[in-house]
GROMACS .gro file of C-alpha atoms in nm:
model
  316
    1MET     CA    1   9.553  14.269   6.864
    2LYS     CA    2   9.698  13.956   6.704
    3LEU     CA    3   9.961  13.921   6.977
    4ARG     CA    4   9.697  13.977   7.244
    5TYR     CA    5   9.482  13.702   7.090
    6LYS     CA    6   9.775  13.459   7.092
    7LEU     CA    7   9.854  13.537   7.455
    8LEU     CA    8   9.489  13.493   7.550
    9SER     CA    9   9.485  13.157   7.370
   10LEU     CA   10   9.792  13.041   7.559
   11VAL     CA   11   9.636  13.142   7.890
   12VAL     CA   12   9.315  12.956   7.808
   13CYS     CA   13   9.510  12.643   7.708
   14ALA     CA   14   9.717  12.658   8.024
   15LEU     CA   15   9.408  12.697   8.241
   16PHE     CA   16   9.237  12.410   8.059
   17SER     CA   17   9.539  12.184   8.111
   18THR     CA   18   9.557  12.280   8.480
   19ASN     CA   19   9.187  12.222   8.531
   20VAL     CA   20   9.203  11.879   8.366
   21LEU     CA   21   9.491  11.777   8.592
   22ALA     CA   22   9.323  11.926   8.898
   23ALA     CA   23   9.012  11.724   8.824
   24ASN     CA   24   9.210  11.403   8.792
   25GLY     CA   25   9.482  11.446   9.049
   26SER     CA   26   9.753  11.653   9.212
   27SER     CA   27  10.045  11.799   9.018
   28ASP     CA   28  10.282  11.647   9.275
   29PRO     CA   29  10.494  11.371   9.122
   30ILE     CA   30  10.375  11.013   9.149
   31LYS     CA   31  10.671  10.814   9.280
   32VAL     CA   32  10.692  10.479   9.102
   33ALA     CA   33  10.905  10.196   9.246
   34ILE     CA   34  11.188  10.049   9.039
   35ASN     CA   35  11.320   9.709   9.155
   36ASP     CA   36  11.613   9.503   9.031
   37TRP     CA   37  11.488   9.292   8.739
   38THR     CA   38  11.414   9.373   8.378
   39GLY     CA   39  11.051   9.267   8.373
   40GLN     CA   40  10.960   9.502   8.656
   41HIS     CA   41  11.156   9.783   8.491
   42LEU     CA   42  10.952   9.736   8.175
   43THR     CA   43  10.620   9.738   8.358
   44ALA     CA   44  10.716  10.046   8.561
   45HIS     CA   45  10.841  10.240   8.258
   46ILE     CA   46  10.535  10.154   8.049
   47THR     CA   47  10.310  10.272   8.331
   48ALA     CA   48  10.517  10.587   8.386
   49GLN     CA   49  10.503  10.686   8.019
   50LEU     CA   50  10.128  10.630   8.003
   51LEU     CA   51  10.070  10.831   8.320
   52GLN     CA   52  10.274  11.112   8.165
   53LYS     CA   53  10.055  11.096   7.854
   54ALA     CA   54   9.757  11.142   8.084
   55GLY     CA   55   9.917  11.457   8.228
   56PHE     CA   56  10.069  11.333   8.553
   57ASN     CA   57  10.417  11.409   8.679
   58ILE     CA   58  10.630  11.102   8.748
   59GLU     CA   59  10.939  11.023   8.953
   60LEU     CA   60  11.106  10.681   8.932
   61VAL     CA   61  11.249  10.564   9.266
   62THR     CA   62  11.489  10.271   9.304
   63ALA     CA   63  11.387  10.046   9.593
   64GLY     CA   64  11.448   9.694   9.721
   65THR     CA   65  11.169   9.438   9.709
   66VAL     CA   66  11.110   9.437  10.086
   67PRO     CA   67  11.228   9.789  10.185
   68GLN     CA   68  10.989   9.942   9.930
   69LEU     CA   69  10.690   9.817  10.130
   70ALA     CA   70  10.753  10.042  10.429
   71ALA     CA   71  10.809  10.332  10.189
   72ILE     CA   72  10.476  10.266  10.017
   73ALA     CA   73  10.293  10.230  10.348
   74GLN     CA   74  10.435  10.568  10.458
   75GLY     CA   75  10.364  10.743  10.128
   76ASN     CA   76  10.731  10.790  10.031
   77ILE     CA   77  10.668  10.570   9.727
   78HIS     CA   78  10.321  10.572   9.577
   79LEU     CA   79  10.299  10.296   9.317
   80GLN     CA   80  10.442   9.949   9.261
   81THR     CA   81  10.333   9.812   8.926
   82GLU     CA   82  10.459   9.454   8.967
   83LEU     CA   83  10.465   9.299   9.313
   84TRP     CA   84  10.524   8.921   9.341
   85ASP     CA   85  10.346   8.829   9.663
   86ASN     CA   86  10.544   8.512   9.736
   87ASN     CA   87  10.861   8.707   9.812
   88VAL     CA   88  10.754   8.995  10.037
   89GLY     CA   89  10.735   8.862  10.393
   90ASP     CA   90  10.496   8.949  10.673
   91ILE     CA   91  10.545   9.326  10.642
   92TYR     CA   92  10.340   9.330  10.322
   93HIS     CA   93  10.048   9.130  10.457
   94LYS     CA   94  10.035   9.342  10.773
   95ALA     CA   95  10.043   9.667  10.573
   96VAL     CA   96   9.756   9.544  10.354
   97GLU     CA   97   9.559   9.428  10.658
   98ASP     CA   98   9.612   9.765  10.828
   99GLY     CA   99   9.500   9.953  10.516
  100GLU     CA  100   9.837  10.121  10.463
  101ILE     CA  101   9.886   9.951  10.125
  102ILE     CA  102   9.601   9.907   9.879
  103VAL     CA  103   9.596   9.616   9.636
  104VAL     CA  104   9.465   9.757   9.308
  105GLY     CA  105   9.445   9.418   9.139
  106PRO     CA  106   9.637   9.167   8.926
  107LEU     CA  107   9.878   9.303   8.665
  108GLY     CA  108   9.794   9.032   8.412
  109LEU     CA  109  10.117   8.831   8.430
  110GLN     CA  110  10.069   8.460   8.492
  111ALA     CA  111  10.361   8.387   8.721
  112ARG     CA  112  10.491   8.034   8.717
  113GLU     CA  113  10.772   7.856   8.895
  114GLY     CA  114  10.848   7.490   8.850
  115TRP     CA  115  11.024   7.229   8.639
  116MET     CA  116  11.034   7.283   8.264
  117TYR     CA  117  11.164   7.080   7.970
  118PRO     CA  118  11.216   7.133   7.594
  119GLY     CA  119  10.912   7.048   7.383
  120TYR     CA  120  11.102   6.776   7.195
  121MET     CA  121  11.123   6.571   7.517
  122GLU     CA  122  10.755   6.480   7.476
  123GLU     CA  123  10.859   6.240   7.197
  124LYS     CA  124  11.108   6.075   7.432
  125CYS     CA  125  10.871   6.069   7.728
  126PRO     CA  126  10.510   6.008   7.617
  127GLY     CA  127  10.259   6.129   7.871
  128LEU     CA  128  10.431   6.456   7.950
  129PRO     CA  129  10.354   6.705   8.092
  130SER     CA  130  10.201   6.473   8.356
  131HIS     CA  131  10.420   6.439   8.665
  132THR     CA  132  10.331   6.068   8.671
  133ALA     CA  133  10.476   6.026   8.322
  134LEU     CA  134  10.784   6.221   8.426
  135ILE     CA  135  10.852   5.977   8.709
  136GLU     CA  136  10.796   5.674   8.486
  137CYS     CA  137  11.052   5.790   8.231
  138ALA     CA  138  11.304   5.950   8.465
  139GLN     CA  139  11.589   5.776   8.282
  140ALA     CA  140  11.505   5.974   7.968
  141PHE     CA  141  11.625   6.279   8.162
  142ALA     CA  142  11.939   6.113   8.302
  143GLY     CA  143  12.287   6.249   8.251
  144PRO     CA  144  12.619   6.064   8.272
  145ASP     CA  145  12.662   6.201   8.624
  146THR     CA  146  12.317   6.093   8.749
  147PHE     CA  147  12.223   5.772   8.562
  148PRO     CA  148  11.992   5.590   8.622
  149LYS     CA  149  11.830   5.885   8.797
  150GLY     CA  150  11.698   6.177   8.601
  151ARG     CA  151  11.892   6.501   8.622
  152VAL     CA  152  11.725   6.822   8.742
  153ILE     CA  153  11.911   7.153   8.717
  154THR     CA  154  11.797   7.342   9.026
  155TYR     CA  155  11.837   7.699   9.140
  156PRO     CA  156  12.179   7.804   9.273
  157ALA     CA  157  12.218   7.697   9.635
  158SER     CA  158  12.194   8.058   9.757
  159TRP     CA  159  11.840   8.081   9.611
  160GLY     CA  160  11.707   7.803   9.832
  161THR     CA  161  11.654   7.428   9.801
  162LYS     CA  162  11.293   7.390   9.681
  163SER     CA  163  11.365   7.123   9.420
  164LYS     CA  164  11.604   6.926   9.640
  165ASP     CA  165  11.352   6.928   9.925
  166LEU     CA  166  11.072   6.809   9.696
  167ILE     CA  167  11.281   6.528   9.548
  168GLU     CA  168  11.378   6.405   9.894
  169ALA     CA  169  11.027   6.435  10.039
  170ALA     CA  170  10.862   6.246   9.751
  171GLU     CA  171  11.157   6.007   9.700
  172LEU     CA  172  11.157   6.091   9.330
  173PRO     CA  173  11.402   5.912   9.097
  174PHE     CA  174  11.587   6.233   9.018
  175GLN     CA  175  11.918   6.386   9.119
  176PRO     CA  176  11.923   6.764   9.184
  177VAL     CA  177  12.223   6.948   9.040
  178ALA     CA  178  12.248   7.310   9.154
  179GLY     CA  179  12.309   7.569   8.885
  180GLY     CA  180  12.600   7.805   8.938
  181SER     CA  181  12.393   8.111   8.844
  182ASP     CA  182  12.093   8.196   8.629
  183GLY     CA  183  12.332   8.265   8.341
  184ALA     CA  184  12.500   7.927   8.384
  185MET     CA  185  12.162   7.752   8.398
  186ILE     CA  186  12.050   7.916   8.075
  187ALA     CA  187  12.380   7.838   7.902
  188GLU     CA  188  12.349   7.470   7.995
  189LEU     CA  189  11.989   7.459   7.877
  190LYS     CA  190  12.073   7.624   7.545
  191ALA     CA  191  12.356   7.378   7.483
  192ALA     CA  192  12.124   7.082   7.550
  193TYR     CA  193  11.851   7.237   7.335
  194ALA     CA  194  12.085   7.290   7.040
  195ALA     CA  195  12.193   6.925   7.058
  196ASN     CA  196  11.839   6.793   7.113
  197GLU     CA  197  11.955   6.640   7.442
  198PRO     CA  198  11.753   6.579   7.761
  199SER     CA  199  11.702   6.872   7.994
  200LEU     CA  200  11.489   6.933   8.301
  201MET     CA  201  11.527   7.258   8.489
  202MET     CA  202  11.375   7.456   8.774
  203PHE     CA  203  11.278   7.793   8.627
  204TRP     CA  204  11.023   8.072   8.626
  205ALA     CA  205  10.802   8.284   8.403
  206PRO     CA  206  10.775   8.546   8.269
  207HIS     CA  207  11.128   8.538   8.126
  208TRP     CA  208  11.273   8.620   7.785
  209LEU     CA  209  11.380   8.256   7.746
  210HIS     CA  210  11.019   8.159   7.675
  211ALA     CA  211  11.019   8.392   7.375
  212GLU     CA  212  11.325   8.216   7.232
  213LEU     CA  213  11.285   7.844   7.310
  214ASP     CA  214  10.989   7.604   7.305
  215MET     CA  215  10.973   7.510   7.672
  216LYS     CA  216  10.697   7.315   7.850
  217TRP     CA  217  10.603   7.293   8.217
  218VAL     CA  218  10.564   6.972   8.418
  219ASP     CA  219  10.212   6.952   8.563
  220MET     CA  220  10.285   6.916   8.932
  221PRO     CA  221  10.034   6.859   9.212
  222PRO     CA  222   9.928   7.208   9.320
  223ALA     CA  223  10.052   7.353   9.646
  224HIS     CA  224   9.815   7.282   9.935
  225GLN     CA  225   9.797   7.431  10.283
  226ASN     CA  226   9.778   7.084  10.440
  227CYS     CA  227  10.054   6.928  10.231
  228GLY     CA  228  10.272   6.895  10.539
  229SER     CA  229  10.023   6.669  10.717
  230GLU     CA  230   9.797   6.510  10.454
  231PRO     CA  231   9.974   6.281  10.204
  232GLU     CA  232   9.691   6.271   9.949
  233HIS     CA  233   9.780   6.615   9.809
  234GLY     CA  234  10.126   6.551   9.665
  235PHE     CA  235  10.327   6.331   9.430
  236SER     CA  236  10.283   6.021   9.643
  237PRO     CA  237   9.999   5.901   9.871
  238ASP     CA  238  10.270   5.775  10.108
  239HIS     CA  239  10.449   6.106  10.170
  240VAL     CA  240  10.387   6.457  10.297
  241ASN     CA  241  10.555   6.785  10.196
  242ASP     CA  242  10.564   6.663   9.836
  243CYS     CA  243  10.327   6.907   9.664
  244GLY     CA  244  10.428   7.134   9.379
  245PHE     CA  245  10.557   7.485   9.429
  246GLU     CA  246  10.340   7.770   9.552
  247GLN     CA  247  10.275   8.017   9.271
  248ALA     CA  248  10.290   8.393   9.310
  249ASN     CA  249  10.021   8.647   9.242
  250VAL     CA  250  10.159   8.946   9.050
  251LEU     CA  251   9.983   9.256   9.175
  252LYS     CA  252   9.958   9.633   9.133
  253ILE     CA  253   9.973   9.806   9.471
  254VAL     CA  254   9.958  10.170   9.583
  255TRP     CA  255   9.994  10.390   9.888
  256HIS     CA  256   9.662  10.417  10.073
  257GLY     CA  257   9.627  10.786   9.982
  258PHE     CA  258   9.688  10.733   9.610
  259GLY     CA  259   9.324  10.731   9.500
  260ASP     CA  260   9.239  11.050   9.688
  261LYS     CA  261   9.540  11.240   9.557
  262TRP     CA  262   9.544  11.107   9.198
  263PRO     CA  263   9.200  10.958   9.122
  264GLY     CA  264   9.257  10.966   8.747
  265ALA     CA  265   9.591  10.790   8.783
  266LEU     CA  266   9.425  10.521   8.991
  267ASN     CA  267   9.178  10.462   8.707
  268LEU     CA  268   9.469  10.411   8.467
  269VAL     CA  269   9.649  10.175   8.704
  270GLU     CA  270   9.330   9.974   8.752
  271ALA     CA  271   9.295   9.932   8.374
  272LEU     CA  272   9.664   9.852   8.312
  273ASN     CA  273   9.722   9.494   8.196
  274ILE     CA  274  10.050   9.336   8.086
  275ASP     CA  275  10.059   8.970   7.976
  276ASN     CA  276  10.342   8.718   7.965
  277ASP     CA  277  10.389   8.726   7.588
  278THR     CA  278  10.436   9.102   7.592
  279GLN     CA  279  10.685   9.100   7.875
  280ASN     CA  280  10.875   8.799   7.739
  281ARG     CA  281  10.922   8.970   7.401
  282LEU     CA  282  11.028   9.301   7.551
  283MET     CA  283  11.274   9.134   7.791
  284LEU     CA  284  11.428   8.953   7.494
  285GLU     CA  285  11.489   9.289   7.324
  286VAL     CA  286  11.657   9.433   7.634
  287ASP     CA  287  11.843   9.139   7.789
  288ILE     CA  288  11.953   8.952   7.477
  289LYS     CA  289  11.956   9.205   7.195
  290GLY     CA  290  12.106   9.468   7.422
  291ARG     CA  291  11.867   9.749   7.336
  292ALA     CA  292  11.802  10.041   7.570
  293LEU     CA  293  11.501   9.975   7.789
  294GLU     CA  294  11.352  10.322   7.736
  295GLU     CA  295  11.378  10.276   7.358
  296VAL     CA  296  11.203   9.938   7.373
  297VAL     CA  297  10.924  10.077   7.592
  298THR     CA  298  10.869  10.380   7.368
  299GLU     CA  299  10.861  10.158   7.060
  300TRP     CA  300  10.598   9.932   7.220
  301ILE     CA  301  10.385  10.230   7.322
  302ASP     CA  302  10.406  10.381   6.972
  303ALA     CA  303  10.299  10.051   6.814
  304ASN     CA  304  10.020   9.961   7.058
  305GLU     CA  305   9.796  10.262   7.102
  306SER     CA  306   9.495  10.037   7.047
  307VAL     CA  307   9.599   9.844   7.358
  308TRP     CA  308   9.652  10.135   7.597
  309ALA     CA  309   9.430  10.415   7.463
  310ASP     CA  310   9.139  10.319   7.689
  311TRP     CA  311   9.371  10.304   7.991
  312VAL     CA  312   9.483  10.663   7.937
  313ALA     CA  313   9.128  10.774   7.858
  314ALA     CA  314   9.017  10.635   8.195
  315ALA     CA  315   9.255  10.878   8.366
  316GLN     CA  316   9.121  11.189   8.194
   0.00000   0.00000   0.00000
């Protein structure tokens, strides 16, 4: 009788678990895209672990930034937790317009790309972070190889020429110096920072560097759709094409059939929110301290139930 009771209990529990999952989505695995940078890996793994807590089966699928879009539109990948919409091309916009890809909403990251400087430079250049002040004290950012012009470390040449183009268009008193790689750029910045020397660099956020160093952003004129024809929008009233850099939206996107197949999972994805401070700190643990990404993600989840509990509850 005792054994029969235990077996009956197991059957009831199994049926209950199956019914809960059936009510909230299919038992088929949700295929989550994995791209090629640490921040996206963290976001994807956090989401995957939380979906598993809610009872869903998960499969992580490695995919390129652009190739993943066709896979999502066709239902071969179901979820991208961190899409930067300034680097996806026309295929993304067409898929969204055609209803093949659904934009769930912003992830919570405040993406930024532009020129940044160490906080101590504000003593040497009063008026920062204003771009007007930056121009007026360009010599404070000069190096021996650029004097009297200020020195700007730009992206490696293979990444494009945004800073160089802006400097030329606005006739700014700065000399662009291309970094050899992101590692070389960071090494140069750290050396300048340690010596309290001038530094101005094209960079982006989120990034672990912001969790380690006190860096500030230059306030540039915002990007404008008419910047190429109307001079009043940029650095100078006498030039065109001299606005600041267009900023990305960081979005959660899914296959168009996601909500019908996994309605509970969609609720969780809608609630999911990751901010810059969180991602910066976790990237520092992985990229600089050399810890395993899965370990860092699990540690964050264990320590932050108050953050994600409502997200998981929304899926159940």
